[in-house]
Coordinates of C-alpha atoms in Angstrom, one line a residue:
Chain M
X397 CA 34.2 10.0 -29.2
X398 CA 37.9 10.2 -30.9
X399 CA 40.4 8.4 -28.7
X400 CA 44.2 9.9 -28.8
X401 CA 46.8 8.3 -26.7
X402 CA 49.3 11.3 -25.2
X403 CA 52.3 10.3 -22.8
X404 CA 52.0 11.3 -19.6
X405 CA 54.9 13.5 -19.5
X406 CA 52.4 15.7 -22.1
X407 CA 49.9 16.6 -19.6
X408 CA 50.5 19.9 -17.5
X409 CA 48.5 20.4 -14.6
X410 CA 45.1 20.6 -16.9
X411 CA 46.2 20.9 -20.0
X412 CA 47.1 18.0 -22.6
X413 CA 49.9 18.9 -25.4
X414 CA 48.9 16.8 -28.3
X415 CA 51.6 16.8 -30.9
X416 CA 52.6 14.5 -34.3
X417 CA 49.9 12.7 -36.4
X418 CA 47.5 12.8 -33.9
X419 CA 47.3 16.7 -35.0
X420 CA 46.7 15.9 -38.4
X421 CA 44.0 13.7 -37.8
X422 CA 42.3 16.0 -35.1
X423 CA 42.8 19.1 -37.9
X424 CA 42.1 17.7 -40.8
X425 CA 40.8 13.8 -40.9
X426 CA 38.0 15.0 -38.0
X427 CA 37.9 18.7 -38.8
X428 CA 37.3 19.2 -35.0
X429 CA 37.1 23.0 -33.5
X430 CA 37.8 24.6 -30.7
X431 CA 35.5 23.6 -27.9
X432 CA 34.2 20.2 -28.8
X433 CA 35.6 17.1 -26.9
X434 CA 38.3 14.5 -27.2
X435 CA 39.0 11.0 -24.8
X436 CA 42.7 11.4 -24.1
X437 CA 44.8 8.4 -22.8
X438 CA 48.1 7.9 -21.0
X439 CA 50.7 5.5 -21.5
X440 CA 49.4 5.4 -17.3
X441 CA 46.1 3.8 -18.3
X442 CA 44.2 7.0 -17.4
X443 CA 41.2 8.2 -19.4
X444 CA 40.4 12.0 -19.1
X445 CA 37.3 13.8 -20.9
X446 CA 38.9 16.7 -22.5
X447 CA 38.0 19.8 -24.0
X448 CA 39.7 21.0 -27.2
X449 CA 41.4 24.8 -26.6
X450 CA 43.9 25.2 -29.1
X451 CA 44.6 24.6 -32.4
X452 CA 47.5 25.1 -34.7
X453 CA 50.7 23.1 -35.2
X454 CA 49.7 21.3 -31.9
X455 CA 46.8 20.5 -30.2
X456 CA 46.1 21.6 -26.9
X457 CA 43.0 20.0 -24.7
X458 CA 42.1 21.0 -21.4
X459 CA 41.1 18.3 -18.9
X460 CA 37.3 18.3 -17.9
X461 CA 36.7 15.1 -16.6
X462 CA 38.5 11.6 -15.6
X463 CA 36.7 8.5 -17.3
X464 CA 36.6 5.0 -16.2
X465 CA 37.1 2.4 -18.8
X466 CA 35.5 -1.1 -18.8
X467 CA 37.1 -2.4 -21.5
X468 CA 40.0 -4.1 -20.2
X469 CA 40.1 -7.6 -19.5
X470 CA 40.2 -9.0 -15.9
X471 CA 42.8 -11.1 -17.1
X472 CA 46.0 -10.7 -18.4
X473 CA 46.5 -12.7 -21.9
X474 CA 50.0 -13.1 -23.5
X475 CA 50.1 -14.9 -27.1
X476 CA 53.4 -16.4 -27.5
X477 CA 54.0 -17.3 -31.5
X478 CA 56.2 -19.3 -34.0
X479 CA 58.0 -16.5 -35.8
X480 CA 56.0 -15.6 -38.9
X481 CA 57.0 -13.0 -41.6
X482 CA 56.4 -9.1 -40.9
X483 CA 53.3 -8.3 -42.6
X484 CA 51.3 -11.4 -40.9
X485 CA 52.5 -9.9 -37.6
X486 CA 51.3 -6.8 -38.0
X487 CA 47.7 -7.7 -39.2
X488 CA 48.0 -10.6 -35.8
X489 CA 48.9 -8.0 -33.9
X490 CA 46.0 -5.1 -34.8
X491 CA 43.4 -7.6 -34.3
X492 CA 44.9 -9.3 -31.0
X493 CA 44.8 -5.2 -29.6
X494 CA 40.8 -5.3 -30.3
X495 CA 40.5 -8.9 -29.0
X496 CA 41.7 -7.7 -25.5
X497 CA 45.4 -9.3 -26.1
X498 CA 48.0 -8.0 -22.8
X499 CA 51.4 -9.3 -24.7
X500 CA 52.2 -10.7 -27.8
X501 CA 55.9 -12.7 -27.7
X502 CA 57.3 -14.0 -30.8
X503 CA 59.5 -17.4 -30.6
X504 CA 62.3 -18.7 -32.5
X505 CA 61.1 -22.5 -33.5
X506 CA 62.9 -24.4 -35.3
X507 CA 60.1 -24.8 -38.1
X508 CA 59.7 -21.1 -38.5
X509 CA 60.3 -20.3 -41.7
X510 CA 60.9 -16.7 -41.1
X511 CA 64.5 -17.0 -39.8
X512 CA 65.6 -14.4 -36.9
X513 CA 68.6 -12.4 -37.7
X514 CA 70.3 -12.5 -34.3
X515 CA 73.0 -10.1 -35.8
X516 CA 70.2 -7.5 -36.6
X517 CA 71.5 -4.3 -35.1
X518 CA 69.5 -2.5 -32.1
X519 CA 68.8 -0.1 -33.9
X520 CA 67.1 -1.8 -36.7
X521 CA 64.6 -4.2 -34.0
X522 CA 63.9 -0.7 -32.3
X523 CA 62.9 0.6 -35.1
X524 CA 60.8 -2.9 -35.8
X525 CA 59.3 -2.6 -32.5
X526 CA 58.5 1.4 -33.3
X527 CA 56.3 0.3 -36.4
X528 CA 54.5 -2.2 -34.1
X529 CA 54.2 0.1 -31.5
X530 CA 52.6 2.9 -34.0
X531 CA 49.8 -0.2 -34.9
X532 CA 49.6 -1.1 -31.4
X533 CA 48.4 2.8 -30.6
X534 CA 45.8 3.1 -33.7
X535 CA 44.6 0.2 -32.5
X536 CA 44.3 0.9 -29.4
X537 CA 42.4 4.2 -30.1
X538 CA 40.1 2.7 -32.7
X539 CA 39.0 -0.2 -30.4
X540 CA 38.7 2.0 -27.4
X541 CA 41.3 0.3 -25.1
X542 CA 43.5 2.2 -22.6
X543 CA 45.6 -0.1 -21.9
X544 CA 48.8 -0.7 -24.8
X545 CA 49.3 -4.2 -25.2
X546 CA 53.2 -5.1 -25.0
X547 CA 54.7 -6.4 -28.0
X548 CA 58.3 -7.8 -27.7
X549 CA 61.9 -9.0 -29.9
X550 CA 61.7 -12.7 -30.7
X551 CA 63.3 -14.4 -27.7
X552 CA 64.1 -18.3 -28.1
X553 CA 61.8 -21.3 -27.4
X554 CA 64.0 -22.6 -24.5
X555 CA 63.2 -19.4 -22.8
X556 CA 59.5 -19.5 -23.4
X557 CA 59.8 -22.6 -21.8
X558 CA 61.9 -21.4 -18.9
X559 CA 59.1 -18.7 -18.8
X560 CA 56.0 -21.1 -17.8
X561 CA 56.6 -21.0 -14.1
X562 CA 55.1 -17.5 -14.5
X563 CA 51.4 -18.0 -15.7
X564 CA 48.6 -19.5 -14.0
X565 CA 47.5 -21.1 -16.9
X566 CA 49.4 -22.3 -19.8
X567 CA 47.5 -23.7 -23.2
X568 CA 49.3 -25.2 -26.2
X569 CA 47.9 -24.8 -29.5
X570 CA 48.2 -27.9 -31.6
X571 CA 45.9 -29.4 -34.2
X572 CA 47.2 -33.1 -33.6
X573 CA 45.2 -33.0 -30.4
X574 CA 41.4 -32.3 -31.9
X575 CA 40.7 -35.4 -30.9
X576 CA 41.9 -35.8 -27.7
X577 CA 41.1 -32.6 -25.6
X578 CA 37.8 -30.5 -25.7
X579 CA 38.7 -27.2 -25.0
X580 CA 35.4 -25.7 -23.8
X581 CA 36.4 -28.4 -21.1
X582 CA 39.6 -27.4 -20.6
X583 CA 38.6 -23.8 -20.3
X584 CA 36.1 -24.6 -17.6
X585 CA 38.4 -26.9 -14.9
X586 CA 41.5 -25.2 -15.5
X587 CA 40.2 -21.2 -15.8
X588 CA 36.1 -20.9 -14.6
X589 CA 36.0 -23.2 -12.0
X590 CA 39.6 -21.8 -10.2
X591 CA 38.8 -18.0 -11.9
X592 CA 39.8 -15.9 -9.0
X593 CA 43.5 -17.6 -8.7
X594 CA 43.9 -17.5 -12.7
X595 CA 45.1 -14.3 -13.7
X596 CA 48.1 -14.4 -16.0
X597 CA 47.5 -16.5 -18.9
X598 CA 49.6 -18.1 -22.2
X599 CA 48.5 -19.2 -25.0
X600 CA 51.4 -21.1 -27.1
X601 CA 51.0 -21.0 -31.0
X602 CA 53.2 -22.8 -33.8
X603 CA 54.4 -21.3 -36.8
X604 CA 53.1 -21.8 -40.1
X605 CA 55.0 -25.4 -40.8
X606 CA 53.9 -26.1 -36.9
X607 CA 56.0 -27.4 -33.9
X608 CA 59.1 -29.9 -34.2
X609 CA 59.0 -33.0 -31.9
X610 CA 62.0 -32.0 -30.0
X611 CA 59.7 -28.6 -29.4
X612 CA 56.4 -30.3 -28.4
X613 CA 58.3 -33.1 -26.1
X614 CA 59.9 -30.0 -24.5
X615 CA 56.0 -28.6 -23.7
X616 CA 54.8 -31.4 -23.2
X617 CA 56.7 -31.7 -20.1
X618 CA 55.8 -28.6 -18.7
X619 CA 52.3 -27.4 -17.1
X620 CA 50.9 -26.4 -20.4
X621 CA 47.9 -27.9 -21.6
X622 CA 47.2 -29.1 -24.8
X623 CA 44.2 -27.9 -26.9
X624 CA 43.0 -27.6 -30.7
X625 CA 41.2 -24.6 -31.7
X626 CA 38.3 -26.8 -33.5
X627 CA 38.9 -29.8 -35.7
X628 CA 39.9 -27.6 -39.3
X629 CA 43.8 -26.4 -39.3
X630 CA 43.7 -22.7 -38.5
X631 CA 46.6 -21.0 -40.4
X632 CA 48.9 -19.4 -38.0
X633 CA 47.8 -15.7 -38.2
X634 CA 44.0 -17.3 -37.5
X635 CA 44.7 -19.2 -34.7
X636 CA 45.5 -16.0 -32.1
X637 CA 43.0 -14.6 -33.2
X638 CA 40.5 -17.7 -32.5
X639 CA 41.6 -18.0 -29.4
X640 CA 41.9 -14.6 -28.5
X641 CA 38.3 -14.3 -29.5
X642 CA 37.2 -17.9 -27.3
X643 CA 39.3 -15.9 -23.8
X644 CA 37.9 -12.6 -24.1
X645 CA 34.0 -14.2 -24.5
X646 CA 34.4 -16.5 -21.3
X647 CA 37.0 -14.1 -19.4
X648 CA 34.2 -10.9 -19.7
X649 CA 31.4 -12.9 -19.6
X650 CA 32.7 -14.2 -16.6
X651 CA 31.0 -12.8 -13.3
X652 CA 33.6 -13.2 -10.4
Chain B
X1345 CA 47.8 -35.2 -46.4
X1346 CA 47.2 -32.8 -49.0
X1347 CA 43.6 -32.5 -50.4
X1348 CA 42.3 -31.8 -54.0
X1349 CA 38.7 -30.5 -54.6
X1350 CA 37.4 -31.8 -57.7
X1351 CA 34.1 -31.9 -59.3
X1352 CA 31.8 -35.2 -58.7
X1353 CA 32.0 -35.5 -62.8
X1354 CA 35.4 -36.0 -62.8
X1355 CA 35.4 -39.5 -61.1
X1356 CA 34.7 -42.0 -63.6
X1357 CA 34.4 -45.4 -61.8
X1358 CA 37.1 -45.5 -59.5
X1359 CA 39.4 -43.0 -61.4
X1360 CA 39.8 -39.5 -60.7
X1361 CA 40.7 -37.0 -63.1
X1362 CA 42.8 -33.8 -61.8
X1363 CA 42.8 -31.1 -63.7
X1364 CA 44.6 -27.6 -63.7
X1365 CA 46.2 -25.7 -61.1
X1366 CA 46.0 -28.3 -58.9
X1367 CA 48.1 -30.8 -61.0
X1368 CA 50.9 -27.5 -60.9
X1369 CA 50.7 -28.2 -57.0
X1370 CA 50.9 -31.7 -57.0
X1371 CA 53.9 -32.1 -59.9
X1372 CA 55.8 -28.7 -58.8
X1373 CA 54.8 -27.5 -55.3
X1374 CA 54.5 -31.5 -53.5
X1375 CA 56.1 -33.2 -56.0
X1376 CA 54.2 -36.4 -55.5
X1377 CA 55.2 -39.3 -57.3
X1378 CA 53.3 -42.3 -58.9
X1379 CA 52.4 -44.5 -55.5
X1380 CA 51.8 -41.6 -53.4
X1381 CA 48.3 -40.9 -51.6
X1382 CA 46.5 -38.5 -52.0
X1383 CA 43.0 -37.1 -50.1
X1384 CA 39.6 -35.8 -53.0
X1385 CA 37.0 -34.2 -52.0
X1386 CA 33.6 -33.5 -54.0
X1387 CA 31.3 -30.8 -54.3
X1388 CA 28.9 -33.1 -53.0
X1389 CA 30.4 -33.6 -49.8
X1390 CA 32.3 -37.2 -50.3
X1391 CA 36.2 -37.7 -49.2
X1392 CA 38.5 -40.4 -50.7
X1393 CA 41.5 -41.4 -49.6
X1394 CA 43.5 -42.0 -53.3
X1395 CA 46.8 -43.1 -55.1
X1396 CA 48.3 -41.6 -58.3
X1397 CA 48.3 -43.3 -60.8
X1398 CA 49.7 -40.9 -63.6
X1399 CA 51.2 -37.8 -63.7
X1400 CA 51.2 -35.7 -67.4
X1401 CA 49.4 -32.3 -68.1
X1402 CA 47.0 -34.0 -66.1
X1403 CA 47.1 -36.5 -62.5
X1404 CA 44.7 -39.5 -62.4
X1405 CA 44.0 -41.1 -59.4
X1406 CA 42.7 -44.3 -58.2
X1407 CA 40.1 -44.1 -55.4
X1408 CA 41.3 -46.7 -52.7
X1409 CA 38.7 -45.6 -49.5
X1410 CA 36.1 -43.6 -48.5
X1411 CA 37.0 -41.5 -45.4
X1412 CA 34.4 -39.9 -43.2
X1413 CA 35.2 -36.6 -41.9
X1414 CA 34.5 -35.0 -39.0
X1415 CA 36.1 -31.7 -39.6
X1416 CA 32.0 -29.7 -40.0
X1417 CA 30.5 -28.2 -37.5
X1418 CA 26.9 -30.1 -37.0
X1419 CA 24.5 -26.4 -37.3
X1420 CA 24.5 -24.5 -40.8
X1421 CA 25.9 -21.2 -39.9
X1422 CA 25.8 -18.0 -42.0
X1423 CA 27.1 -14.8 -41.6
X1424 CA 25.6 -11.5 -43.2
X1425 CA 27.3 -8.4 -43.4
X1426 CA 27.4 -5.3 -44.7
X1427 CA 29.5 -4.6 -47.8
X1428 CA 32.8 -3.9 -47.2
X1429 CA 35.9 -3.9 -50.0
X1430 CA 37.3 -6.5 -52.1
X1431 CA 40.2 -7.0 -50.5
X1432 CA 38.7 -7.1 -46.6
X1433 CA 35.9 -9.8 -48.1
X1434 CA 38.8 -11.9 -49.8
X1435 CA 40.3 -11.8 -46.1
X1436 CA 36.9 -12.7 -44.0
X1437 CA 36.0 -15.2 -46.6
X1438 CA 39.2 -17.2 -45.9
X1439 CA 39.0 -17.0 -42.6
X1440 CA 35.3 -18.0 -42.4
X1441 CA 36.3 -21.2 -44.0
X1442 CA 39.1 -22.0 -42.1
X1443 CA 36.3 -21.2 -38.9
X1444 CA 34.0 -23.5 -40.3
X1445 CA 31.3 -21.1 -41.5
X1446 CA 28.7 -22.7 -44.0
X1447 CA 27.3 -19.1 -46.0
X1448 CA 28.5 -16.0 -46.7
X1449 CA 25.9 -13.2 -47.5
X1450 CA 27.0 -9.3 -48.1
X1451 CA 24.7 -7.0 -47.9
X1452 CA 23.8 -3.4 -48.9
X1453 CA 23.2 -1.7 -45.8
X1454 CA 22.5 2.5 -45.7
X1455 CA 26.1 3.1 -44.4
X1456 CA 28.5 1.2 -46.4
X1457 CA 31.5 3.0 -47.9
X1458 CA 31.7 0.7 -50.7
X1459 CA 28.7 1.7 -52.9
X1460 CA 27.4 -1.7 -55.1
X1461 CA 27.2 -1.0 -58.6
X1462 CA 24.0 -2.3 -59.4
X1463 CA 24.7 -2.2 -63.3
X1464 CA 27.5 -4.2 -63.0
X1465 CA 27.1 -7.2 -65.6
X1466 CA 26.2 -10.4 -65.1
X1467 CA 29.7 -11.5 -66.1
X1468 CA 31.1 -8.8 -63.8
X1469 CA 29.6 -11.0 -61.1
X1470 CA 30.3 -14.1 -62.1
X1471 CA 33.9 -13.1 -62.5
X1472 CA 34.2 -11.7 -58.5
X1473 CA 32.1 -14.9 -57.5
X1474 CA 35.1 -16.9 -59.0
X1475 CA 37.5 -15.3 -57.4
X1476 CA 35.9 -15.8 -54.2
X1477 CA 35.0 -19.5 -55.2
X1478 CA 38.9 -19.9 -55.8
X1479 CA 39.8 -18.5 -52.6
X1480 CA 36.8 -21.1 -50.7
X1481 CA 38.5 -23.7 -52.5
X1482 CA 41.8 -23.0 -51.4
X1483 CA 41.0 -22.4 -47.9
X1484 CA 39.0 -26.0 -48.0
X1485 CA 41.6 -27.7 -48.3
X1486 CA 44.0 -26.0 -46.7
X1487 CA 42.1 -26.7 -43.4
X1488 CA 40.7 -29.8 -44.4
X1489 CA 37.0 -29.1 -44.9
X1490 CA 34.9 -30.8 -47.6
X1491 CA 32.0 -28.7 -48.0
X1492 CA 32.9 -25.7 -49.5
X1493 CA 31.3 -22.3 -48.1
X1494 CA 28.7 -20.5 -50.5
X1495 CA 29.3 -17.2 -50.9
X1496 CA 26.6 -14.9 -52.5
X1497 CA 26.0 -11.8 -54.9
X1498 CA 25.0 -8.8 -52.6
X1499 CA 21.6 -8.3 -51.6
X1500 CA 19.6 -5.3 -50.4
X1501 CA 18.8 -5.1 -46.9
X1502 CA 14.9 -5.6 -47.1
X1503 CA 15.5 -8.9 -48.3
X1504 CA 17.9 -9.5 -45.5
X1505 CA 15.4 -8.5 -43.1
X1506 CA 12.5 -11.2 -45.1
X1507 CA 14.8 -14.0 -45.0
X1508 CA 15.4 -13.9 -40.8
X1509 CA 12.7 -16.0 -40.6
X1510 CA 14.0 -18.8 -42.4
X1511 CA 16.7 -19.3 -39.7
X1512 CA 16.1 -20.7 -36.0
X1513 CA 18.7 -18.7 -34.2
X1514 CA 19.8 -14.7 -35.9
X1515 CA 22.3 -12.7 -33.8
X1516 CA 22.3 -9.1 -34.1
X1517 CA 26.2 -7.8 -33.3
X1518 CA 26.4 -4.3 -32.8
X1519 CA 28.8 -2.4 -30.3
X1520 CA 26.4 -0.3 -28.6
X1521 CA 24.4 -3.4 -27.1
X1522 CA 28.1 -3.8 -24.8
X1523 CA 26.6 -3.0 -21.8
X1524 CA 23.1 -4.9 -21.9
X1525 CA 23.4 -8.4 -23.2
X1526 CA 25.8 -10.9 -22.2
X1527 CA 26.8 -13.1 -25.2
X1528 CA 27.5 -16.2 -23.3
X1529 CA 24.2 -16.0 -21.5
X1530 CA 22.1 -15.7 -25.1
X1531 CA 24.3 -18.4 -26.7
X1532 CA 23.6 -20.6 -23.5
X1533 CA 19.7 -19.6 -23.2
X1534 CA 19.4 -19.5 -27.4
X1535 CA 21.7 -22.4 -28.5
X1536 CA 23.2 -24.8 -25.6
X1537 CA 19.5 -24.7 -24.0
X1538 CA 17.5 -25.6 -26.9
X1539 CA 20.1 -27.1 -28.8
X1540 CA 18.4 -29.6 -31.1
X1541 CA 15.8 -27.4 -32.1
X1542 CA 18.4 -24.7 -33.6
X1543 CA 19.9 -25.6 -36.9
X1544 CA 20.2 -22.5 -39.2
X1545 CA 21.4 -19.8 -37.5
X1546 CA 22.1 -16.1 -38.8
X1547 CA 24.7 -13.3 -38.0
X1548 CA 24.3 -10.1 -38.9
X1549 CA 27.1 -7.9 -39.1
X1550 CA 27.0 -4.1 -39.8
X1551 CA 29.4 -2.1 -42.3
X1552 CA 32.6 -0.4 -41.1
X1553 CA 30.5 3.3 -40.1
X1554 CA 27.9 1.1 -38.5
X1555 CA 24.0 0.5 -39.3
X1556 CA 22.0 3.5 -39.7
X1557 CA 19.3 4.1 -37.2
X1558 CA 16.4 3.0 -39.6
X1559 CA 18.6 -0.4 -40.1
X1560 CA 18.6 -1.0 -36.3
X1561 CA 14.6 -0.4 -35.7
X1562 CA 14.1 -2.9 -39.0
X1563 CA 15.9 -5.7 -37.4
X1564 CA 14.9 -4.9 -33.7
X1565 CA 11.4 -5.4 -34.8
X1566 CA 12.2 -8.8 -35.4
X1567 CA 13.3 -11.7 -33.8
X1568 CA 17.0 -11.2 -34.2
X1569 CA 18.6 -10.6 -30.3
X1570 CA 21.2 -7.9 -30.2
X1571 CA 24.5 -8.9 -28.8
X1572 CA 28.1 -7.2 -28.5
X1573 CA 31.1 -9.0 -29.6
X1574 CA 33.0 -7.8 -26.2
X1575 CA 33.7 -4.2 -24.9
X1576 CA 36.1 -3.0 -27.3
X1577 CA 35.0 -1.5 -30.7
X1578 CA 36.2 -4.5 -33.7
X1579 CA 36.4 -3.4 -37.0
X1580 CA 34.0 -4.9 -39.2
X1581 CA 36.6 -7.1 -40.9
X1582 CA 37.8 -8.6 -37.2
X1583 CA 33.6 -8.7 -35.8
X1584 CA 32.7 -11.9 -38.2
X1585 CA 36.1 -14.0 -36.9
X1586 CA 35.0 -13.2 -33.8
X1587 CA 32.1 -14.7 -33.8
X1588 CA 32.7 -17.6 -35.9
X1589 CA 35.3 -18.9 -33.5
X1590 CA 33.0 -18.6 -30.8
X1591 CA 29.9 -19.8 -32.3
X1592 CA 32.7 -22.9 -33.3
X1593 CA 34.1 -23.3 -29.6
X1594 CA 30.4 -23.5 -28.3
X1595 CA 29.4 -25.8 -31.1
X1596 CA 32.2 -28.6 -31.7
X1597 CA 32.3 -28.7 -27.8
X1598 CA 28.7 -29.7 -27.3
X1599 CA 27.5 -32.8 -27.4
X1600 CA 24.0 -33.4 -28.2

């Protein structure tokens, strides 16, 4: 069933105001009528079962129902990335919202070749942050989640750093450690066998031209631990996704 | 160090001729200079560690080692799917690569939107197969694999269904199976469990609207077990990275 994602503030006793594209595609992409049925989410994380009662240059739906969605995680996953240019982050970030991704930071590393313009106005990285917002929703309704993953402005590396104290678990993406640390391993002492007291997570990725050594020694003497996705080199906009894919199969195959 | 795929004919004793776009790469892109090493890998599966030894509209190259490499996954892995665009196979095919994937095998399945043009020429074919070849290629040695993925010319989906028994492990990924079968517990029971025993194993991967209800009684009346790539709905471009990189995790981190 078609999935539209309606801010709360929308929702009137019963009834569910549905305005913008979502109209078009309800009208015209589905060619739905009055009567048949709709899931309806809230920026809340609330799933209703709703009925279709109107139709013209809104759509109003009528509430029949409140759903309970399973597809959430039990964990919460942040992907913290290397700047990398716009269109790579918007194709990381569609595929990390049907992978089960909570938060996707980018970082400023000194290797990224995508430099950040810190004298960007506000307006122009709000509007940045509308555009991935608007994929983050589509996504979001096309993989059946509820809940919107947060995406957020590059900050700098020092603060990711300063940042660690607040996961449970902290992995580093590297290549130069294939050899050294056997993830499936790693996974199962540092998140299985402690599952109940792991719940936020971070998952540190390199831009393309990967980490300096200023940057690594800096990780390296935090909690974090180090990992390789597999022994080939991943290209940047692969390696969320890898991993991303690796979390979500033990997390939800994970019986508490 | 930056790798070069050339053909075993090109090595004449202990001399390797490079030929076209690659020599642009080393000249313009690296700029390597007479002294500098070099990695070649054949398309029978050798790698040598090499110094140039000339540098004109062509590079030579003078084998100096044999290096083994452990960048394959040790089970032959092949992922079928149904046909999707030109564009969204040029992305899975790179990806594959860089997730270690051994085949790639679209199929004509009842559903797909993109329609195969069965009168397309033999040279039509052989052109797209290039392309694909060139983007394998690429992607080798990018992430530092030496044997090169095959990628196939679409087959019909009867003659999927006839080769399944060729393989010794065939997962069926389809959505609806979310709330029945728990993909870690098949991959522990299927592959981890009876590991030496399972060599070729098979994916099958529907189209973007899905198989059609004929498709799914076909391949349920085989020995293909049905499993869902997580709760959330992928799109058919995202399902086969998804389970490369897990079929990857549980392989490279088991030791026989």
């Amino acid at each position: 069933m078609q999935r539209y994602l309606v801010n709360k503030n929308k929702i009137n006793k019963s009834i569910v105001l549905i305005e913008g594209n979502d109209v078009h595609h309800i009208k015209n992409v589905m060619r739905m009528k009055i009567g048949e049925n709709i899931l309806v989410f809230t920026d809340n994380q609330e799933l209703f079962l709703c009925e279709i009662i109107e139709i013209s240059d809104t759509v109003q739906a009528k509430i029949i129902g409140n759903v309970e969605s399973k597809n959430e995680l039990n964990k919460n996953i942040t992907i913290a990335q290397g700047l990398i240019n716009r269109d790579k982050t918007e194709e990381v970030i569609r595929r990390l919202v049907e992978l089960g991704c909570n938060n996707y930071q980018p970082v400023i590393m000194d290797k990224s070749i995508i430099k950040y313009d810190d004298k960007m106005t506000d307006k122009k990285n709000n509007n940045r942050l509308d555009r991935l917002n608007r994929i983050i929703k589509e996504a979001s309704e096309q993989s059946q989640r509820i809940n919107l993953m947060n995406v957020y402005n590059p900050i700098f590396f020092n603060n990711l750093i300063k940042s660690i104290d607040d996961y449970d678990l902290v992995l580093f993406c590297h290549v130069e450690f294939k050899d050294q640390n056997n993830i499936k391993e790693v996974l199962k002492a540092n998140l299985i066998d402690n599952y109940p007291n792991i719940n936020n997570i971070l998952v540190i990725i390199g831009p393309e031209s990967g980490y300096s050594k200023k940057e690594i020694d800096a990780i390296m003497n935090t909690k974090a631990i180090p990992i390789s996705l597999g022994k080939r080199v991943l290209r940047t906009e692969t390696a969320p996704l890898s991993i991303m894919s690796i979390l979500a199969y033990e997390v939800e195959n994970n019986h508490e």
